[in-house]
Protein backbone atom coordinates (compact mmCIF):
# COMPACT_ATOMS: atom_id res chain seq x y z
CA UNK A 1 0.00 0.00 0.00
CA UNK A 2 2.74 2.40 0.94
CA UNK A 3 4.63 1.80 -2.32
CA UNK A 4 1.81 3.51 -4.23
CA UNK A 5 0.66 0.55 -6.31
CA UNK A 6 -3.05 1.23 -5.86
CA UNK A 7 -4.11 -1.24 -8.55
CA UNK A 8 -2.37 -4.12 -6.80
CA UNK A 9 -3.78 -3.02 -3.47
CA UNK A 10 -7.31 -2.76 -4.85
CA UNK A 11 -7.00 -6.24 -6.40
CA UNK A 12 -5.85 -7.66 -3.08
CA UNK A 13 -8.62 -5.88 -1.18
CA UNK A 14 -11.22 -7.16 -3.64
CA UNK A 15 -9.97 -10.72 -3.11
CA UNK A 16 -10.13 -10.21 0.67
CA UNK A 17 -13.69 -8.91 0.36
CA UNK A 18 -14.75 -11.95 -1.66
CA UNK A 19 -13.25 -14.32 0.91
CA UNK A 20 -14.91 -12.41 3.75
CA UNK A 21 -18.26 -12.36 1.95
CA UNK A 22 -18.03 -16.10 1.17
CA UNK A 23 -17.33 -16.87 4.83
CA UNK A 24 -20.14 -14.61 6.08
CA UNK A 25 -17.86 -12.00 7.67
CA UNK A 26 -18.45 -8.28 7.66
CA UNK A 27 -17.16 -6.82 4.41
CA UNK A 28 -15.63 -3.38 4.41
CA UNK A 29 -15.01 -1.21 1.39
CA UNK A 30 -11.49 -0.83 -0.01
CA UNK A 31 -11.45 2.84 1.06
CA UNK A 32 -12.27 1.90 4.66
CA UNK A 33 -9.64 -0.83 4.71
CA UNK A 34 -7.03 1.45 3.13
CA UNK A 35 -7.81 4.10 5.73
CA UNK A 36 -7.08 1.68 8.55
CA UNK A 37 -3.87 0.49 6.91
CA UNK A 38 -2.68 4.04 6.27
CA UNK A 39 -3.41 4.94 9.90
CA UNK A 40 -1.47 1.93 11.15
CA UNK A 41 1.43 3.00 8.91
CA UNK A 42 1.27 6.54 10.38
CA UNK A 43 0.14 8.06 7.09
CA UNK A 44 -2.38 10.38 8.75
CA UNK A 45 -3.40 12.49 5.78
CA UNK A 46 -3.94 9.49 3.51
CA UNK A 47 -5.78 7.64 6.28
CA UNK A 48 -8.12 10.56 6.85
CA UNK A 49 -8.76 10.97 3.10
CA UNK A 50 -9.60 7.28 2.66
CA UNK A 51 -11.84 7.17 5.71
CA UNK A 52 -13.66 10.34 4.64
CA UNK A 53 -14.29 8.80 1.21
CA UNK A 54 -15.61 5.66 2.88
CA UNK A 55 -17.91 7.71 5.11
CA UNK A 56 -19.08 9.82 2.18
CA UNK A 57 -20.11 6.59 0.40
CA UNK A 58 -21.80 5.19 3.53
CA UNK A 59 -22.69 8.17 5.76
CA UNK A 60 -24.60 6.15 8.37
CA UNK A 61 -21.92 3.50 8.93
CA UNK A 62 -21.06 3.62 12.61
CA UNK A 63 -17.87 1.55 12.15
CA UNK A 64 -16.51 4.11 9.70
CA UNK A 65 -17.51 7.01 11.99
CA UNK A 66 -15.75 5.44 14.95
CA UNK A 67 -12.66 4.63 12.92
CA UNK A 68 -12.45 8.15 11.50
CA UNK A 69 -12.79 9.48 15.07
CA UNK A 70 -9.87 7.26 16.12
CA UNK A 71 -7.82 8.44 13.12
CA UNK A 72 -8.43 12.11 13.92
CA UNK A 73 -7.56 11.55 17.59
CA UNK A 74 -4.49 9.45 16.74
CA UNK A 75 -3.08 12.22 14.55
CA UNK A 76 -4.31 15.06 16.79
CA UNK A 77 -6.43 16.81 14.16
CA UNK A 78 -10.03 18.03 14.30
CA UNK A 79 -10.59 16.83 17.86
CA UNK A 80 -14.05 18.42 18.05
CA UNK A 81 -15.07 16.49 14.95
CA UNK A 82 -13.55 13.32 16.42
CA UNK A 83 -15.76 13.74 19.50
CA UNK A 84 -18.84 14.35 17.37
CA UNK A 85 -18.17 11.29 15.22
CA UNK A 86 -17.55 9.19 18.30
CA UNK A 87 -20.85 10.29 19.81
CA UNK A 88 -22.71 9.46 16.58
CA UNK A 89 -20.99 6.10 16.23
CA UNK A 90 -22.55 4.48 19.29
CA UNK A 91 -25.66 4.63 21.45
CA UNK A 92 -25.28 6.99 24.41
CA UNK A 93 -25.74 4.19 26.95
CA UNK A 94 -22.88 2.22 25.42
CA UNK A 95 -19.27 2.87 26.24
CA UNK A 96 -17.03 0.28 24.64
CA UNK A 97 -13.27 -0.03 24.99
CA UNK A 98 -12.59 1.36 21.53
CA UNK A 99 -14.53 4.54 22.16
CA UNK A 100 -12.96 4.89 25.60
CA UNK A 101 -9.51 4.59 24.02
CA UNK A 102 -10.39 7.35 21.53
CA UNK A 103 -11.74 9.52 24.37
CA UNK A 104 -8.43 9.02 26.17
CA UNK A 105 -6.48 10.08 23.08
CA UNK A 106 -8.65 13.17 22.68
CA UNK A 107 -8.12 14.11 26.34
CA UNK A 108 -4.38 13.58 26.00
CA UNK A 109 -4.18 15.72 22.86
CA UNK A 110 -6.13 18.48 24.56
CA UNK A 111 -3.69 18.46 27.46
CA UNK A 112 -6.12 16.91 29.97
CA UNK A 113 -3.49 14.42 31.03
CA UNK A 114 -5.00 13.26 34.33
CA UNK A 115 -8.33 12.56 32.60
CA UNK A 116 -6.56 10.79 29.75
CA UNK A 117 -4.52 8.68 32.15
CA UNK A 118 -7.61 7.63 34.13
CA UNK A 119 -9.55 6.75 30.97
CA UNK A 120 -6.72 4.78 29.38
CA UNK A 121 -5.92 2.97 32.62
CA UNK A 122 -9.54 1.76 32.72
CA UNK A 123 -9.25 0.55 29.14
CA UNK A 124 -5.99 -1.24 29.97
CA UNK A 125 -7.54 -2.91 33.01
CA UNK A 126 -10.44 -4.23 30.92
CA UNK A 127 -8.53 -5.34 27.82
CA UNK A 128 -5.54 -7.50 27.09
CA UNK A 129 -5.86 -7.07 23.31
CA UNK A 130 -4.48 -3.54 23.02
CA UNK A 131 -2.08 -3.81 25.93
CA UNK A 132 1.10 -2.67 24.13
CA UNK A 133 -0.46 0.40 22.50
CA UNK A 134 -2.29 1.43 25.65
CA UNK A 135 0.78 0.92 27.84
CA UNK A 136 2.97 3.00 25.52
CA UNK A 137 0.37 5.80 25.51
CA UNK A 138 0.03 5.63 29.30
CA UNK A 139 3.82 5.80 29.66
CA UNK A 140 3.88 8.87 27.40
CA UNK A 141 1.21 10.57 29.53
CA UNK A 142 2.93 9.67 32.80
CA UNK A 143 6.18 11.11 31.46
CA UNK A 144 4.41 14.33 30.45
CA UNK A 145 2.79 14.58 33.87
CA UNK A 146 6.15 14.01 35.58
CA UNK A 147 7.70 16.76 33.47
CA UNK A 148 4.85 19.12 34.35
CA UNK A 149 5.19 18.36 38.06
CA UNK A 150 8.94 18.89 37.94
CA UNK A 151 8.51 22.46 36.71
CSV table of C-alpha atoms in Angstrom, one decimal, residues 9-81:
chain,number,residue,atom,x,y,z
A,9,UNK,CA,-3.8,-3.0,-3.5
A,10,UNK,CA,-7.3,-2.8,-4.8
A,11,UNK,CA,-7.0,-6.2,-6.4
A,12,UNK,CA,-5.8,-7.7,-3.1
A,13,UNK,CA,-8.6,-5.9,-1.2
A,14,UNK,CA,-11.2,-7.2,-3.6
A,15,UNK,CA,-10.0,-10.7,-3.1
A,16,UNK,CA,-10.1,-10.2,0.7
A,17,UNK,CA,-13.7,-8.9,0.4
A,18,UNK,CA,-14.7,-11.9,-1.7
A,19,UNK,CA,-13.2,-14.3,0.9
A,20,UNK,CA,-14.9,-12.4,3.7
A,21,UNK,CA,-18.3,-12.4,1.9
A,22,UNK,CA,-18.0,-16.1,1.2
A,23,UNK,CA,-17.3,-16.9,4.8
A,24,UNK,CA,-20.1,-14.6,6.1
A,25,UNK,CA,-17.9,-12.0,7.7
A,26,UNK,CA,-18.4,-8.3,7.7
A,27,UNK,CA,-17.2,-6.8,4.4
A,28,UNK,CA,-15.6,-3.4,4.4
A,29,UNK,CA,-15.0,-1.2,1.4
A,30,UNK,CA,-11.5,-0.8,0.0
A,31,UNK,CA,-11.4,2.8,1.1
A,32,UNK,CA,-12.3,1.9,4.7
A,33,UNK,CA,-9.6,-0.8,4.7
A,34,UNK,CA,-7.0,1.4,3.1
A,35,UNK,CA,-7.8,4.1,5.7
A,36,UNK,CA,-7.1,1.7,8.5
A,37,UNK,CA,-3.9,0.5,6.9
A,38,UNK,CA,-2.7,4.0,6.3
A,39,UNK,CA,-3.4,4.9,9.9
A,40,UNK,CA,-1.5,1.9,11.2
A,41,UNK,CA,1.4,3.0,8.9
A,42,UNK,CA,1.3,6.5,10.4
A,43,UNK,CA,0.1,8.1,7.1
A,44,UNK,CA,-2.4,10.4,8.8
A,45,UNK,CA,-3.4,12.5,5.8
A,46,UNK,CA,-3.9,9.5,3.5
A,47,UNK,CA,-5.8,7.6,6.3
A,48,UNK,CA,-8.1,10.6,6.9
A,49,UNK,CA,-8.8,11.0,3.1
A,50,UNK,CA,-9.6,7.3,2.7
A,51,UNK,CA,-11.8,7.2,5.7
A,52,UNK,CA,-13.7,10.3,4.6
A,53,UNK,CA,-14.3,8.8,1.2
A,54,UNK,CA,-15.6,5.7,2.9
A,55,UNK,CA,-17.9,7.7,5.1
A,56,UNK,CA,-19.1,9.8,2.2
A,57,UNK,CA,-20.1,6.6,0.4
A,58,UNK,CA,-21.8,5.2,3.5
A,59,UNK,CA,-22.7,8.2,5.8
A,60,UNK,CA,-24.6,6.2,8.4
A,61,UNK,CA,-21.9,3.5,8.9
A,62,UNK,CA,-21.1,3.6,12.6
A,63,UNK,CA,-17.9,1.6,12.2
A,64,UNK,CA,-16.5,4.1,9.7
A,65,UNK,CA,-17.5,7.0,12.0
A,66,UNK,CA,-15.7,5.4,15.0
A,67,UNK,CA,-12.7,4.6,12.9
A,68,UNK,CA,-12.5,8.1,11.5
A,69,UNK,CA,-12.8,9.5,15.1
A,70,UNK,CA,-9.9,7.3,16.1
A,71,UNK,CA,-7.8,8.4,13.1
A,72,UNK,CA,-8.4,12.1,13.9
A,73,UNK,CA,-7.6,11.5,17.6
A,74,UNK,CA,-4.5,9.4,16.7
A,75,UNK,CA,-3.1,12.2,14.5
A,76,UNK,CA,-4.3,15.1,16.8
A,77,UNK,CA,-6.4,16.8,14.2
A,78,UNK,CA,-10.0,18.0,14.3
A,79,UNK,CA,-10.6,16.8,17.9
A,80,UNK,CA,-14.1,18.4,18.0
A,81,UNK,CA,-15.1,16.5,14.9
